[in-house]
Amino acid sequence: MDYFCASTVILHSIYLCCVRTVGLQRPTVASAFRALLLLLLTAHVSYLSLVRFDYGYNLAANVAIGLVNLVWWLAWCLWNRQQLPHVRKCMAVVLLLQGLSLLELLDFPPLFWVLDAHAIWHISTIPVHVLFFSFLEEDSLYLLKGSKLD
């Protein structure tokens, strides 16, 4: 479940980025993209569950979608950094998660026989997700304020 949830979280972040970049103006594009992402997730989970659980494939797939997530969010952040001050939170989240993902890729023996790279990865992502929620909250309030002006 840990591996499937990781893929789901990354794909959901990509979907949120799609909604934020094109979905507000073109909701049908966002809906079609959501369907594509759900299809990709279903195929990924089905392959790992029903055909063969291949750790290398799972890692490569998550790194690939993680890089798509990184590039898309960073591009959006750089494009909007002048008019949206809360974008710095999003940029920090994306860069922190990419840096912390090295804990997943560069495994090391447990510290004090308890804390391995995977455990440190999980505990270190908690504040990052809180920061991402804070960004989403501020961005939503910004969008609501803008829609009331229209």
XYZ file of C-alpha atoms in Angstrom:
150
model
C 0.000 0.000 0.000
C 2.876 2.386 0.702
C 4.059 2.186 -2.907
C 0.565 2.564 -4.344
C -0.182 5.550 -2.125
C 3.073 7.218 -3.176
C 2.084 6.938 -6.833
C -1.397 8.202 -6.031
C -0.106 11.247 -4.143
C 2.290 12.222 -6.936
C -0.360 11.777 -9.637
C -2.809 13.805 -7.548
C -0.268 16.601 -7.287
C 0.146 16.521 -11.066
C -3.641 16.715 -11.401
C -3.764 19.712 -9.031
C -1.111 21.419 -11.130
C -3.129 20.717 -14.276
C -6.251 22.172 -12.683
C -4.311 25.227 -11.556
C -2.632 25.824 -14.909
C -5.317 24.937 -17.478
C -8.317 23.535 -15.654
C -9.841 26.778 -14.497
C -10.106 28.045 -18.071
C -10.671 24.636 -19.717
C -12.373 22.256 -17.269
C -12.937 19.617 -19.962
C -9.171 19.387 -20.517
C -8.656 18.900 -16.781
C -11.360 16.217 -16.704
C -9.819 14.357 -19.635
C -6.394 14.607 -18.012
C -7.858 13.278 -14.736
C -9.239 10.273 -16.617
C -5.805 9.656 -18.166
C -4.101 9.848 -14.758
C -6.644 7.441 -13.247
C -6.045 5.047 -16.122
C -2.278 5.256 -15.591
C -2.674 4.655 -11.859
C -4.992 1.692 -12.442
C -2.563 0.149 -14.934
C 0.378 0.707 -12.572
C -1.338 -0.783 -9.524
C -2.791 -3.664 -11.558
C 0.597 -4.573 -12.993
C 2.268 -4.517 -9.584
C -0.606 -6.390 -7.908
C -1.654 -8.915 -10.522
C 1.313 -9.482 -12.846
C 4.579 -8.952 -10.984
C 5.660 -6.783 -8.114
C 8.755 -5.222 -9.633
C 10.436 -2.791 -7.243
C 12.715 -1.410 -9.963
C 9.789 -0.640 -12.273
C 7.848 0.960 -9.409
C 10.819 3.132 -8.479
C 11.407 4.190 -12.092
C 7.710 4.997 -12.581
C 7.568 7.095 -9.412
C 10.790 8.934 -10.268
C 9.424 9.693 -13.749
C 6.101 11.056 -12.523
C 7.919 12.865 -9.719
C 10.062 14.665 -12.293
C 6.961 15.610 -14.307
C 5.466 16.971 -11.085
C 8.653 18.905 -10.276
C 9.034 20.484 -13.709
C 5.348 21.406 -14.116
C 4.933 22.945 -10.645
C 8.253 24.811 -10.861
C 7.339 26.195 -14.274
C 3.994 27.372 -12.896
C 5.704 28.887 -9.846
C 8.273 30.754 -11.912
C 5.574 32.021 -14.289
C 3.432 33.344 -11.399
C 6.027 34.414 -8.839
C 5.581 38.154 -9.468
C 1.814 38.385 -8.968
C 1.305 35.619 -6.376
C 3.433 35.977 -3.235
C 2.263 32.621 -1.840
C 3.931 30.820 -4.781
C 7.171 30.704 -2.788
C 5.521 28.103 -0.531
C 4.746 25.901 -3.510
C 8.276 26.249 -4.818
C 9.698 25.331 -1.413
C 7.445 22.271 -1.206
C 8.392 21.003 -4.644
C 12.111 21.480 -4.055
C 12.005 20.016 -0.529
C 10.118 16.915 -1.664
C 12.537 16.397 -4.531
C 15.481 16.717 -2.161
C 13.913 14.468 0.452
C 13.161 11.859 -2.193
C 16.887 11.147 -2.171
C 16.220 9.340 1.110
C 14.157 6.857 -0.901
C 16.767 6.522 -3.633
C 19.946 6.530 -1.545
C 19.113 4.019 1.157
C 21.419 3.620 4.147
C 21.596 1.299 7.159
C 19.383 2.222 10.121
C 20.683 4.811 12.545
C 20.617 3.457 16.105
C 19.060 0.280 14.618
C 15.750 2.130 14.287
C 15.727 5.011 11.793
C 16.399 3.955 8.240
C 16.151 6.197 5.176
C 12.552 5.178 4.531
C 11.441 6.058 8.068
C 13.242 9.409 7.946
C 11.616 10.105 4.550
C 8.150 9.531 5.996
C 8.641 11.637 9.092
C 10.324 14.459 7.175
C 7.467 14.791 4.670
C 4.899 15.660 7.356
C 5.817 19.356 7.666
C 6.224 19.607 3.892
C 2.632 18.478 3.362
C 1.467 20.990 5.961
C 3.286 23.704 3.984
C 1.676 22.468 0.733
C -1.767 22.625 2.344
C -0.993 26.183 3.455
C -0.107 27.073 -0.145
C -3.310 25.449 -1.460
C -5.352 27.328 1.126
C -3.821 30.712 0.230
C -4.136 29.998 -3.480
C -7.796 29.028 -3.073
C -8.506 32.223 -1.137
C -6.741 34.217 -3.863
C -8.885 32.551 -6.530
C -12.081 33.114 -4.522
C -11.235 36.765 -4.029
C -10.607 37.117 -7.769
C -13.899 35.433 -8.680
C -15.846 37.819 -6.437
C -14.352 40.765 -8.307
C -15.603 39.448 -11.661
